[in-house]
mmCIF file of C-alpha atoms in Angstrom:
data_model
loop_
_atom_site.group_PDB
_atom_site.id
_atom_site.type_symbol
_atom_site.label_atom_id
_atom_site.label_comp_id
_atom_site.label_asym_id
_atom_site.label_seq_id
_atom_site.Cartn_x
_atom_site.Cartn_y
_atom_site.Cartn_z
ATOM 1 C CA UNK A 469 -18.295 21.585 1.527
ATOM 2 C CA UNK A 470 -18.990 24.841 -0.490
ATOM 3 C CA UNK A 471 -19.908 24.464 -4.437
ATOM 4 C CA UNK A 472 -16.648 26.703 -4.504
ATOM 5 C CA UNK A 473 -14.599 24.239 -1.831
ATOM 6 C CA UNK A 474 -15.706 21.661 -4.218
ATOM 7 C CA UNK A 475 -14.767 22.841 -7.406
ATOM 8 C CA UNK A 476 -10.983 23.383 -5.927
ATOM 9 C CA UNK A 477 -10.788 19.673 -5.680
ATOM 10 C CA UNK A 478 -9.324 18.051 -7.986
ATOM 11 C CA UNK A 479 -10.702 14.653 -9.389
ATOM 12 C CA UNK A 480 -8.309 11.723 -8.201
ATOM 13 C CA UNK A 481 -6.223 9.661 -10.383
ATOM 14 C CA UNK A 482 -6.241 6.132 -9.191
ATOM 15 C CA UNK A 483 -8.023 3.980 -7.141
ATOM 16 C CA UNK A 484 -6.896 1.175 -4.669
ATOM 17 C CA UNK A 485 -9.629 -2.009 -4.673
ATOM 18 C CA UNK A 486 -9.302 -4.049 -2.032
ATOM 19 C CA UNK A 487 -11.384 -6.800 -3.441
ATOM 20 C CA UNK A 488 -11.494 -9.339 -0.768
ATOM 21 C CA UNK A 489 -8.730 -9.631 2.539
ATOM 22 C CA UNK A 490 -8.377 -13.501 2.087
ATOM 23 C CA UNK A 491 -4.939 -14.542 0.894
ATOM 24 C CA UNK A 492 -2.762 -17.747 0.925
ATOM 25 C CA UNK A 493 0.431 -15.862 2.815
ATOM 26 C CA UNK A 494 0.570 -14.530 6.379
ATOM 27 C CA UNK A 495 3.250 -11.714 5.446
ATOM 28 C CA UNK A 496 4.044 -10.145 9.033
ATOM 29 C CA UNK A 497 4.037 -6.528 7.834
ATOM 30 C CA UNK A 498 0.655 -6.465 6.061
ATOM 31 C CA UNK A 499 -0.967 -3.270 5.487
ATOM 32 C CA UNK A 500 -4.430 -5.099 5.627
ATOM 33 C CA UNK A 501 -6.059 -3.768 9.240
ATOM 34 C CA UNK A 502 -5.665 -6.446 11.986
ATOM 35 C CA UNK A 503 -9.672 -6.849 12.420
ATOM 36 C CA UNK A 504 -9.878 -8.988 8.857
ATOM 37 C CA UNK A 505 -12.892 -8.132 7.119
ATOM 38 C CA UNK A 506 -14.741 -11.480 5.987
ATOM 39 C CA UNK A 507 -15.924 -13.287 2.669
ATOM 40 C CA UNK A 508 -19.436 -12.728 3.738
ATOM 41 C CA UNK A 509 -18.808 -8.760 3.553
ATOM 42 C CA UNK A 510 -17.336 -8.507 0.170
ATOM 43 C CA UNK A 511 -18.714 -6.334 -2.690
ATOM 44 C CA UNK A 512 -20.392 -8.827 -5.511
ATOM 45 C CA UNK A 513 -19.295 -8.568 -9.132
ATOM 46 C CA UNK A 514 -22.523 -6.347 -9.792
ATOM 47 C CA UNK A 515 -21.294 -3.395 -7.359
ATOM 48 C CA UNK A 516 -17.822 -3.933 -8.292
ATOM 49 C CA UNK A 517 -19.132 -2.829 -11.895
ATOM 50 C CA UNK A 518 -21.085 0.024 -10.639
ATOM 51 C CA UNK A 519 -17.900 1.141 -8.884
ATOM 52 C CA UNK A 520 -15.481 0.901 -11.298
ATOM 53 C CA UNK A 521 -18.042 2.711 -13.788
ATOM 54 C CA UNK A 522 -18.548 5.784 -11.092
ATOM 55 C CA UNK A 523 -14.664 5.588 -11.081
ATOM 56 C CA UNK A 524 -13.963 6.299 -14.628
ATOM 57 C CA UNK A 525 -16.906 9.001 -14.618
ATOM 58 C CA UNK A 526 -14.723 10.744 -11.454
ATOM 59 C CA UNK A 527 -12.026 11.009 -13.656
ATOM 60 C CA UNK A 528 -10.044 7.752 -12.131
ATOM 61 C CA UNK A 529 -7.507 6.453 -14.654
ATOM 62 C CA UNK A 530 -5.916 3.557 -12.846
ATOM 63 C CA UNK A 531 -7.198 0.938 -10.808
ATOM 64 C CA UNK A 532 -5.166 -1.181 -8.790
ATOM 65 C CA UNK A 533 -6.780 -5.128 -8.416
ATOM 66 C CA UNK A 534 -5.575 -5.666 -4.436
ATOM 67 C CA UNK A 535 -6.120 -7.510 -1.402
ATOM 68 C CA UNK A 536 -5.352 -9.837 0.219
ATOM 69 C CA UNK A 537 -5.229 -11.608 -2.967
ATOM 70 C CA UNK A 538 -7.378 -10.181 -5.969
ATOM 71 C CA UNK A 539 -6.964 -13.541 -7.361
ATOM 72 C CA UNK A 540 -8.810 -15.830 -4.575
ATOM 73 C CA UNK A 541 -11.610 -13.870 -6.103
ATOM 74 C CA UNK A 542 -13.727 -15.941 -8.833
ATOM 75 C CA UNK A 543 -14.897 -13.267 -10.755
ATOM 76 C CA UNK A 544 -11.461 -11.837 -11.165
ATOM 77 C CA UNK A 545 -11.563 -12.216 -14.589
ATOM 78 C CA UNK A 546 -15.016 -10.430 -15.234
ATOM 79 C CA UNK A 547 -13.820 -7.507 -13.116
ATOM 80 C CA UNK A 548 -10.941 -6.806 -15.148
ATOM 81 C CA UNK A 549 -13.042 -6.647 -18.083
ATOM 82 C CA UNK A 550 -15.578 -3.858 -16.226
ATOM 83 C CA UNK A 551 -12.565 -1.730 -16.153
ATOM 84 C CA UNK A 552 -11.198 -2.220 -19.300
ATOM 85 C CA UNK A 553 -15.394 -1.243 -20.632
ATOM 86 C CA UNK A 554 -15.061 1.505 -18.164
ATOM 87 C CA UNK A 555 -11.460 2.964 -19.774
ATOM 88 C CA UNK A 556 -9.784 2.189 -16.932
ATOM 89 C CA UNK A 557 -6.093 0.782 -16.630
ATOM 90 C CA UNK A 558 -5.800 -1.998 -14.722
ATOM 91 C CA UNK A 559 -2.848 -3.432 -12.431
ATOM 92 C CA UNK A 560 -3.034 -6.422 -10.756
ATOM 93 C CA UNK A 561 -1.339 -6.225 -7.232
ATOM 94 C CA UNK A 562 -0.744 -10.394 -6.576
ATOM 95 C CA UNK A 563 1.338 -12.746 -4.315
ATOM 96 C CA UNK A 564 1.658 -14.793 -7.786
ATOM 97 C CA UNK A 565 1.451 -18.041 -5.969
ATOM 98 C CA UNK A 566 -2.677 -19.140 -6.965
ATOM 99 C CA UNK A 567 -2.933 -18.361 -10.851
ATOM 100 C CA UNK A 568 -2.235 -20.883 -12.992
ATOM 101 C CA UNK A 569 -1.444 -20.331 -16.715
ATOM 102 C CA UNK A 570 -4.756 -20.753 -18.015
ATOM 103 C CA UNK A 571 -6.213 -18.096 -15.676
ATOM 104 C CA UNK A 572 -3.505 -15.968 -16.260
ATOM 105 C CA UNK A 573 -4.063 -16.354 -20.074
ATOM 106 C CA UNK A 574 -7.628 -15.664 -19.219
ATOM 107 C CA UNK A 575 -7.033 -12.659 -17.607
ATOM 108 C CA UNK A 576 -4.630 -11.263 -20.180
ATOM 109 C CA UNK A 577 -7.859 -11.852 -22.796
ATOM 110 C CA UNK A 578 -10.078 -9.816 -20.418
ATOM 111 C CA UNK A 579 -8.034 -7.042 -20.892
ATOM 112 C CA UNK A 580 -5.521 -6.762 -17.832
ATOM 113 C CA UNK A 581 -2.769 -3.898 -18.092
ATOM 114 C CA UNK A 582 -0.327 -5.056 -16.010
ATOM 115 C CA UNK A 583 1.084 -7.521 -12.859
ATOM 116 C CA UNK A 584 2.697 -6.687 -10.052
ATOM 117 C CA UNK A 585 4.347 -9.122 -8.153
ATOM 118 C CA UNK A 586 5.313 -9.404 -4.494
ATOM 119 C CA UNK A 587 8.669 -11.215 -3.606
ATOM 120 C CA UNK A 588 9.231 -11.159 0.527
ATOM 121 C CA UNK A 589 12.626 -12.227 -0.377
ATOM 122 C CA UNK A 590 15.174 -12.823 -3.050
ATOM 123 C CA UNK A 591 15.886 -16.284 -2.201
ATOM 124 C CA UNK A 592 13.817 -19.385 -1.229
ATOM 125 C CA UNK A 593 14.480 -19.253 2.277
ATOM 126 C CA UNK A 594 13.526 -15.437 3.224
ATOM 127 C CA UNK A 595 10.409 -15.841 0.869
ATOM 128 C CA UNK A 596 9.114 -19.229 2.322
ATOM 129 C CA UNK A 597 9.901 -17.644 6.001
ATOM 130 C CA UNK A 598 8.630 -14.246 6.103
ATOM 131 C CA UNK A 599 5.577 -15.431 3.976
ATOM 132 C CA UNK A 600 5.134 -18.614 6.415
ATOM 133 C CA UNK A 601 4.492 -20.769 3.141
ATOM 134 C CA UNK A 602 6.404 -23.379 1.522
ATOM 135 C CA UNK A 603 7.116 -23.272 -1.964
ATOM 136 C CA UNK A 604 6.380 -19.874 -2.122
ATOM 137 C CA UNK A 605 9.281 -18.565 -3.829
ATOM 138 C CA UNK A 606 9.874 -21.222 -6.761
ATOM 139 C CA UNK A 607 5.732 -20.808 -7.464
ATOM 140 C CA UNK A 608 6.602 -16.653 -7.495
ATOM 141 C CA UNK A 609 9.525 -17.345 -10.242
ATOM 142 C CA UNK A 610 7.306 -19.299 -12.452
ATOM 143 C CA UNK A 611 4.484 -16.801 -12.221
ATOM 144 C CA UNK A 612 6.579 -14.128 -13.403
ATOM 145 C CA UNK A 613 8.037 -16.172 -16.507
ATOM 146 C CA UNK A 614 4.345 -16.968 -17.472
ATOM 147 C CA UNK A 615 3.292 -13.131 -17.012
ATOM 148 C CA UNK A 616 6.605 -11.840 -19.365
ATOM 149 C CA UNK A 617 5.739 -14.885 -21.303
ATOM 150 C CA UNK A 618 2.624 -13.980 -22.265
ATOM 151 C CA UNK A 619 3.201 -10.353 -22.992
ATOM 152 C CA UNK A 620 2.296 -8.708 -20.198
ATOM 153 C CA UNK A 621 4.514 -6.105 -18.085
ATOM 154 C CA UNK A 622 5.829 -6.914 -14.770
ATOM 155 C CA UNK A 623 6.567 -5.350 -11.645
ATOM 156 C CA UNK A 624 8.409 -6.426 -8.759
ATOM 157 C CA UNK A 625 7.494 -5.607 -5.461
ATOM 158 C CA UNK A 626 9.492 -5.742 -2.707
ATOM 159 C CA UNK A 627 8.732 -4.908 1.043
ATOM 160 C CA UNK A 628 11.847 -4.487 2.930
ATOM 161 C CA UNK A 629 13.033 -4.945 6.552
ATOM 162 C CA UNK A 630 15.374 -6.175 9.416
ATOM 163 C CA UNK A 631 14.919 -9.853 7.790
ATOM 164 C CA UNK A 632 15.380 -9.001 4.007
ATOM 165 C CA UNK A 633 17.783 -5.939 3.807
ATOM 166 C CA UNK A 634 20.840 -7.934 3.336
ATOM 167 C CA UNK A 635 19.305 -8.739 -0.246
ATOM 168 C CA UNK A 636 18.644 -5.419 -2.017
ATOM 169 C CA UNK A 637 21.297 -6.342 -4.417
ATOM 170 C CA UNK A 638 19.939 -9.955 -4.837
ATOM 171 C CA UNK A 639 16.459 -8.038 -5.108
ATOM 172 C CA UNK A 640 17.669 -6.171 -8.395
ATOM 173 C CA UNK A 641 19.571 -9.320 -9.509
ATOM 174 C CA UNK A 642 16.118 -10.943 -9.606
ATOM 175 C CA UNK A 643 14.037 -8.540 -10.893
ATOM 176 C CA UNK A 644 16.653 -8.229 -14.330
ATOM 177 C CA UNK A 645 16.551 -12.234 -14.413
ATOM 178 C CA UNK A 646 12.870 -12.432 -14.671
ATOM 179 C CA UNK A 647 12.686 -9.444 -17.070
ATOM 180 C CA UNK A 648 10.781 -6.537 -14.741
ATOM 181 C CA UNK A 649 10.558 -3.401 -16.196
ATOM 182 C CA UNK A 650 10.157 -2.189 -12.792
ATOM 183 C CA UNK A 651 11.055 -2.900 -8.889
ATOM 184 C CA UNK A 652 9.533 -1.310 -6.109
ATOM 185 C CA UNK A 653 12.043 -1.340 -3.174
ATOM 186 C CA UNK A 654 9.534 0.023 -0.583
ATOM 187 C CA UNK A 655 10.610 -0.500 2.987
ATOM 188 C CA UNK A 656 7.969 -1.552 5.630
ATOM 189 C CA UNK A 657 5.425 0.915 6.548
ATOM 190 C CA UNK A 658 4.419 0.540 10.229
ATOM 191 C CA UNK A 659 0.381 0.130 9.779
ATOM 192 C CA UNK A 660 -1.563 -2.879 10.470
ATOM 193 C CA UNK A 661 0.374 -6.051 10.901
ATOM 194 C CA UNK A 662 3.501 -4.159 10.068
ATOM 195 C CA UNK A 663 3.122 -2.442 13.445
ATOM 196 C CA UNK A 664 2.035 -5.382 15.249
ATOM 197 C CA UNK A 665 5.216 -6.524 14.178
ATOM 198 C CA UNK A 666 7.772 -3.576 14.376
ATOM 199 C CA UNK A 667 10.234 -5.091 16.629
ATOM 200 C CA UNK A 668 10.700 -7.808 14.385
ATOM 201 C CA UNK A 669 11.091 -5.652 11.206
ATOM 202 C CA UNK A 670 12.401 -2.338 12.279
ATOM 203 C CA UNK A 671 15.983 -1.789 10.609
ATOM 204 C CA UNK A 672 18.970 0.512 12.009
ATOM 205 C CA UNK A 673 19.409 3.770 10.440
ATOM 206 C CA UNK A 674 22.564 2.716 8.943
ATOM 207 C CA UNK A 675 21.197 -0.225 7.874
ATOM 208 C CA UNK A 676 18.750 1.913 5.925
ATOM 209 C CA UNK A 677 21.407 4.323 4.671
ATOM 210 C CA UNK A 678 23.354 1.426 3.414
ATOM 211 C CA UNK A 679 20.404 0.195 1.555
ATOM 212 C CA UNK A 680 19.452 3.461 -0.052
ATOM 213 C CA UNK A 681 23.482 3.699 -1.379
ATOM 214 C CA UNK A 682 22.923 -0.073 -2.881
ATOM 215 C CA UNK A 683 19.464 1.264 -4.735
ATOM 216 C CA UNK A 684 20.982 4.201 -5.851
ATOM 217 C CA UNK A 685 24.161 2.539 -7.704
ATOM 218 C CA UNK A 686 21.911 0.051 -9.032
ATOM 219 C CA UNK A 687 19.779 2.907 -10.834
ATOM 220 C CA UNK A 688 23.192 4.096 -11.956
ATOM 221 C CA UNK A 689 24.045 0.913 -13.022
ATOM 222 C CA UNK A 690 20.714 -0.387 -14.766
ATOM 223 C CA UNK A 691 19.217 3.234 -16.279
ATOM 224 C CA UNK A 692 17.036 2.048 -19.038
ATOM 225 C CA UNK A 693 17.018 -0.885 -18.161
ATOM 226 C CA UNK A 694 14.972 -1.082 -14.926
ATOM 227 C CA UNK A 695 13.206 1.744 -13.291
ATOM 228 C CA UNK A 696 13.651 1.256 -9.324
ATOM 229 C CA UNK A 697 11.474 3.257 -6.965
ATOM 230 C CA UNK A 698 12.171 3.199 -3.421
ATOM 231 C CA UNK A 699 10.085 4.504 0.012
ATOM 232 C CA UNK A 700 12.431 4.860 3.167
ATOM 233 C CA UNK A 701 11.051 4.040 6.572
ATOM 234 C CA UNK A 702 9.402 7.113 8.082
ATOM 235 C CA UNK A 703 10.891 6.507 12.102
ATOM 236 C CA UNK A 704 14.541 7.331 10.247
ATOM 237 C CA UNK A 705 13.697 10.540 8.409
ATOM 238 C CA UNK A 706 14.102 14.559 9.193
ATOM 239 C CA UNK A 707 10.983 15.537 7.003
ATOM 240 C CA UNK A 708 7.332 13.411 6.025
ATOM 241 C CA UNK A 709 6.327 12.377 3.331
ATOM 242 C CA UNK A 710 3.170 13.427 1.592
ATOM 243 C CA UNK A 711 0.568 10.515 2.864
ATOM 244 C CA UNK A 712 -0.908 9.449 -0.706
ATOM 245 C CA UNK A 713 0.221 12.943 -2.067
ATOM 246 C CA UNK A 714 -1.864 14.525 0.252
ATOM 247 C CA UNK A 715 -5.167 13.304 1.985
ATOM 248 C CA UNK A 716 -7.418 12.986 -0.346
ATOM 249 C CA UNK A 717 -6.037 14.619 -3.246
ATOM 250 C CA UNK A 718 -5.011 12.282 -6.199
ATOM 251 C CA UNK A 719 -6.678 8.607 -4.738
ATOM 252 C CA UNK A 720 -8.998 6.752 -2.722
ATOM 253 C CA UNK A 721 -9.341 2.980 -1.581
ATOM 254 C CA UNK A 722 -12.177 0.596 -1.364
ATOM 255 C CA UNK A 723 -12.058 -2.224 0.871
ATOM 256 C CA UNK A 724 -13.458 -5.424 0.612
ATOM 257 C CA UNK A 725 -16.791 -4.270 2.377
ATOM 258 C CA UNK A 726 -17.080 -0.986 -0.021
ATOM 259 C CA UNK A 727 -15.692 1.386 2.667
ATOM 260 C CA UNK A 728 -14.002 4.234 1.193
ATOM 261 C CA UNK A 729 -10.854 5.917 2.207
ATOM 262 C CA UNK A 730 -8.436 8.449 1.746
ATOM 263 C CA UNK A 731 -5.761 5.841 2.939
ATOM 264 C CA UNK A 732 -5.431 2.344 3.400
ATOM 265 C CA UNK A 733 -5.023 2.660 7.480
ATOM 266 C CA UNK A 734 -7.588 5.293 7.991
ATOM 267 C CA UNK A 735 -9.697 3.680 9.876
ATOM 268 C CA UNK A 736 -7.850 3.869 12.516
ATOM 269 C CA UNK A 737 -8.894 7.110 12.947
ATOM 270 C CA UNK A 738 -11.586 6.922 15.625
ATOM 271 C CA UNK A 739 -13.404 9.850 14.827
ATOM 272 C CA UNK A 740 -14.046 9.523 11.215
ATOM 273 C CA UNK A 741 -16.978 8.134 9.764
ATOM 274 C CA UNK A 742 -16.607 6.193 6.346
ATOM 275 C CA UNK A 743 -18.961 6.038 4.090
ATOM 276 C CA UNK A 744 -19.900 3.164 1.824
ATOM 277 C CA UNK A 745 -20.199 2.622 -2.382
ATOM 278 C CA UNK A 746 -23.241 0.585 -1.184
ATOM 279 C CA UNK A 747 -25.471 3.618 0.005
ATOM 280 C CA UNK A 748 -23.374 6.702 -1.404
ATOM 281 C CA UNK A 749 -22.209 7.246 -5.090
ATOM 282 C CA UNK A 750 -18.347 7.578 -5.253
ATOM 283 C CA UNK A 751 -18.522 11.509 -6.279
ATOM 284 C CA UNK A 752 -20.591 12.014 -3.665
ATOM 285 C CA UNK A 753 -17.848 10.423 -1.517
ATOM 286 C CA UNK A 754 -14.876 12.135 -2.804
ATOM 287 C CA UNK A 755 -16.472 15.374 -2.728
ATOM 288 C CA UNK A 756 -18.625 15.753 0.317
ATOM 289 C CA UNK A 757 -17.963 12.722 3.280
ATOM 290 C CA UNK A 758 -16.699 14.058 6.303
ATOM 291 C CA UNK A 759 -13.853 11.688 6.363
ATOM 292 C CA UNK A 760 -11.914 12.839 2.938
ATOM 293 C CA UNK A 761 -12.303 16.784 3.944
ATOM 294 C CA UNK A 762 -11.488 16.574 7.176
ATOM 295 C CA UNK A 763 -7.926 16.641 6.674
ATOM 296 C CA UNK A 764 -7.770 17.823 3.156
ATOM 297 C CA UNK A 765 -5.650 20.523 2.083
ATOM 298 C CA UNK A 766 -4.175 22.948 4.622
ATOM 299 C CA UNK A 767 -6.868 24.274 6.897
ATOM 300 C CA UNK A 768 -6.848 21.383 9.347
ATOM 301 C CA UNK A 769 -3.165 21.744 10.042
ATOM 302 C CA UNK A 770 -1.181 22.902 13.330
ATOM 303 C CA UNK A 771 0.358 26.546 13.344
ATOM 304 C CA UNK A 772 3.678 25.288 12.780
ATOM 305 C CA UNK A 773 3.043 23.540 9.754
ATOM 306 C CA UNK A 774 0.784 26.511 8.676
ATOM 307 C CA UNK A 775 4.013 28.629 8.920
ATOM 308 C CA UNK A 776 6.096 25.777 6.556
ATOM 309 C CA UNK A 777 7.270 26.179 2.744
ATOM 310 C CA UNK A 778 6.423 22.712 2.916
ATOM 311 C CA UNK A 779 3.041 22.786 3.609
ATOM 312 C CA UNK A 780 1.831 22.018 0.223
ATOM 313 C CA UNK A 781 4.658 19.874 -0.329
ATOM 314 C CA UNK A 782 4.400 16.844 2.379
ATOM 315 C CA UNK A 783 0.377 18.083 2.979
ATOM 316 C CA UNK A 784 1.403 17.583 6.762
ATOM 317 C CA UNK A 785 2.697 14.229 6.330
ATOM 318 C CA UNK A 786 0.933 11.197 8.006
ATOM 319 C CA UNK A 787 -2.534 11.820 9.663
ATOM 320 C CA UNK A 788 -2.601 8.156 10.613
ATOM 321 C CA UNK A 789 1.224 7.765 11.370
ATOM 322 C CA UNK A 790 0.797 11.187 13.467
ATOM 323 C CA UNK A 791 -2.176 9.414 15.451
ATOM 324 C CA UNK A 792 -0.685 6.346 16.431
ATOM 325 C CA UNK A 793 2.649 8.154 18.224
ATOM 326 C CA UNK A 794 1.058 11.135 19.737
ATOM 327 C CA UNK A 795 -2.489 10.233 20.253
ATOM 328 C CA UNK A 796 -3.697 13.280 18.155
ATOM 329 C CA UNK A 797 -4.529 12.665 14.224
ATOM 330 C CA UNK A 798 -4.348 16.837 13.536
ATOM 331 C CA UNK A 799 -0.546 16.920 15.189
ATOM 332 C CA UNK A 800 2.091 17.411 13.518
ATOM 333 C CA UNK A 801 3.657 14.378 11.281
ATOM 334 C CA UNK A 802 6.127 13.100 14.494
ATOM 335 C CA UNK A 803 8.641 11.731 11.988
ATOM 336 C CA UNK A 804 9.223 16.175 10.886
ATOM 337 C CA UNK A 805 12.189 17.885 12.509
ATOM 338 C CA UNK A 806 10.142 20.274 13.765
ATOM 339 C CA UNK A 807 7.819 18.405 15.163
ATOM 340 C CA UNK A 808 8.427 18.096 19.554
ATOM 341 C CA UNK A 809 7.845 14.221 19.380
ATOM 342 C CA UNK A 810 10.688 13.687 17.026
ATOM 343 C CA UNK A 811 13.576 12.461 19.178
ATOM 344 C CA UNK A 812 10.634 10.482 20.552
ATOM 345 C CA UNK A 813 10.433 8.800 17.130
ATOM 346 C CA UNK A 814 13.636 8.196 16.681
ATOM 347 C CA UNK A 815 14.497 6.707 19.867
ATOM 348 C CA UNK A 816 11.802 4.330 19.330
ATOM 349 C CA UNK A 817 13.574 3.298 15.848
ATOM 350 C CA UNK A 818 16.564 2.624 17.677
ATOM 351 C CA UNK A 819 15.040 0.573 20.375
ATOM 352 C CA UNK A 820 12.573 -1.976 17.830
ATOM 353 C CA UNK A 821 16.231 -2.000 16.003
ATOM 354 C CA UNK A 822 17.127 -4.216 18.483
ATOM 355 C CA UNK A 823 14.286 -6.016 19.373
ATOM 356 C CA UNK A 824 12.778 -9.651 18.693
ATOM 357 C CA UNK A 825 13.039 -11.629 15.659
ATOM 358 C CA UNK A 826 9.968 -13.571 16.007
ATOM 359 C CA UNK A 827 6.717 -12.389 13.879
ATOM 360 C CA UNK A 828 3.328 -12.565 14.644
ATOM 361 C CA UNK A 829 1.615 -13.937 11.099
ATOM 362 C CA UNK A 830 -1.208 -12.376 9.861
ATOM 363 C CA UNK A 831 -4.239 -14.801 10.257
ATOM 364 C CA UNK A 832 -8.136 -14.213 10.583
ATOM 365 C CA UNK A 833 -8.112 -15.923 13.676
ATOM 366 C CA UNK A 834 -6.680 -12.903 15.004
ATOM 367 C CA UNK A 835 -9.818 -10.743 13.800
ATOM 368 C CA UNK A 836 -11.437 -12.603 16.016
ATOM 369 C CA UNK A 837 -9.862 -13.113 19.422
ATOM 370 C CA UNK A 838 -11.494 -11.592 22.805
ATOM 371 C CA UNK A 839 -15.045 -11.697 20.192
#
């Protein structure tokens, strides 16, 4: 990259830390890659502290404390305070199920910002099943009454699919009850484990129409009250969405192992190269790797979508999503209209629609089969 290419990119605004891939559920639509990384690979507290540091310096303003779960991490506690001495708002991204009172009091004291809280269903029974854990719904509720309790805002977070939909309204019943300022109603995105299980969570279009109505009266119903953001399933819609706001524009994630990149399935991108916090500076990163120019901006980008209005709108959509259904990262986002693998797309919706029930959990023994 030019000193003039570089200038015309703009600092991002938040950063995704992926402090360790360990975590007490097995949700079945997981954005963590298949291939697990390990304990033995994660950053220590020390480079987590450098990192945050380069962050703020970048111009970063919000990090988000992810997984797996953040919390299985001792040191949890000391890297919230590294962000709040690097200016740096954090948000804790948890399943709610390991942090006790004490800890969370702890945490509070170090400085945290805020909590959001995954629910993989409104009720005992959908939670406990699609997060293969008993209990895990009850331990959820009284997490969230000890984060309001304590002052601290909460979000709800909830992933939605063929097994859940039927509670959208139960989801925004339980998200007033526990006193969330916000719920995320963000439908399964098929990356990771969500694609290893897409037959089991795929929804019908008109299930997903009906869903969207239901969100949209209850932001009618609840305006300033509860803010509700929503993300429809990609296979169902006529135009992409902007992947992250646009590859490597506004954020960038660290995984466990201090990988960098532009998105959290990137990787599975054969031909890029990642580089690492442990032998590169994050400028340097964010500036100059291969990976986060390669399909930044416009330049990279088919004729078709060269020709768009909505080129720097949707910033071509999905490099990763346009990789996995038509073999080619640089095509066309499939999901587009325009795009000539689009009925493709949707026929494939309609078929998974249909298809089993049965997940396959995430585990780390699967990281390891066939090794």
């Amino acid at each position: 990259m030019t000193p003039s290419q570089a200038h015309a990119v703009q600092p991002p605004m938040g950063m995704l830390a992926e402090l360790t891939h360990r975590c007490p559920l097995q949700c079945p639509y997981c954005s963590n890659p298949v291939a697990l990384e390990r304990r033995r690979h994660e950053l220590d507290t020390v480079t987590w502290r450098r990192v945050f540091a380069e962050a703020a310096e970048l111009g970063v303003l919000q990090v988000h404390l992810s997984g797996g779960e953040p919390a299985l991490r001792p040191d949890l506690p000391e890297l919230v305070a590294a962000c709040v001495d690097a200016g740096l708002y954090s948000n804790l991204i948890t399943a709610g199920v390991n942090i006790d009172r004490a800890r969370l009091e702890t945490l509070a004291e170090a400085g945290l910002d805020h909590v959001q809280l995954s629910f993989q269903g409104a009720t005992p029974e959908v939670t406990d099943h699609v997060a293969n854990m008993s209990g895990a719904h009850a331990r959820k509720r009284a997490f969230a009454a000890e984060v309001t309790d304590v002052g601290l805002p909460l979000t709800l977070n909830a992933v939605i699919h063929r097994a859940n939909l039927h509670q959208i309204d139960d989801f925004v019943d339980l998200a007033v009850e526990l006193g969330a300022r916000r719920l995320e109603i963000a439908h399964a995105q098929y990356y990771g484990w969500a694609l290893v299980n897409r037959a089991a969570l795929m929804p019908s279009r008109e299930q997903v129409m009906a869903a969207v109505e239901r969100v949209e009266a209850a932001r009618e119903r609840l305006q300033g009250r509860l803010v509700i953001d929503a993300v429809v399933p990609d296979y169902h819609a006529r135009l992409p969405k902007p992947c992250m706001n646009g590859w490597g524009r506004q954020s960038l994630n660290v995984t466990p192992s201090g990988k960098v990149l532009p998105c959290h399935a990137a990787e599975t991108i054969p031909h890029l190269t990642f580089w690492n916090v442990a032998e590169h500076a994050l400028s340097d990163i964010w500036y100059d790797s291969p990976a986060f120019n390669a399909y930044r901006g416009t330049h990279w980008m088919p004729e078709t979508c060269q020709d768009c209005e909505r080129k720097e709108i949707d910033w071509g959509g999905c490099r990763c999503q346009a990789l996995m259904l038509t073999g080619d990262a640089a095509q066309m986002d499939p999901v587009c209209e325009k795009s000539p693998y689009h009925d493709e797309v949707q026929t494939l919706a309609v078929r998974d629609a249909s298809g089993t029930s049965e997940f396959t959990y995430r585990r780390f023994a699967r990281a390891t089969e066939g090794a």
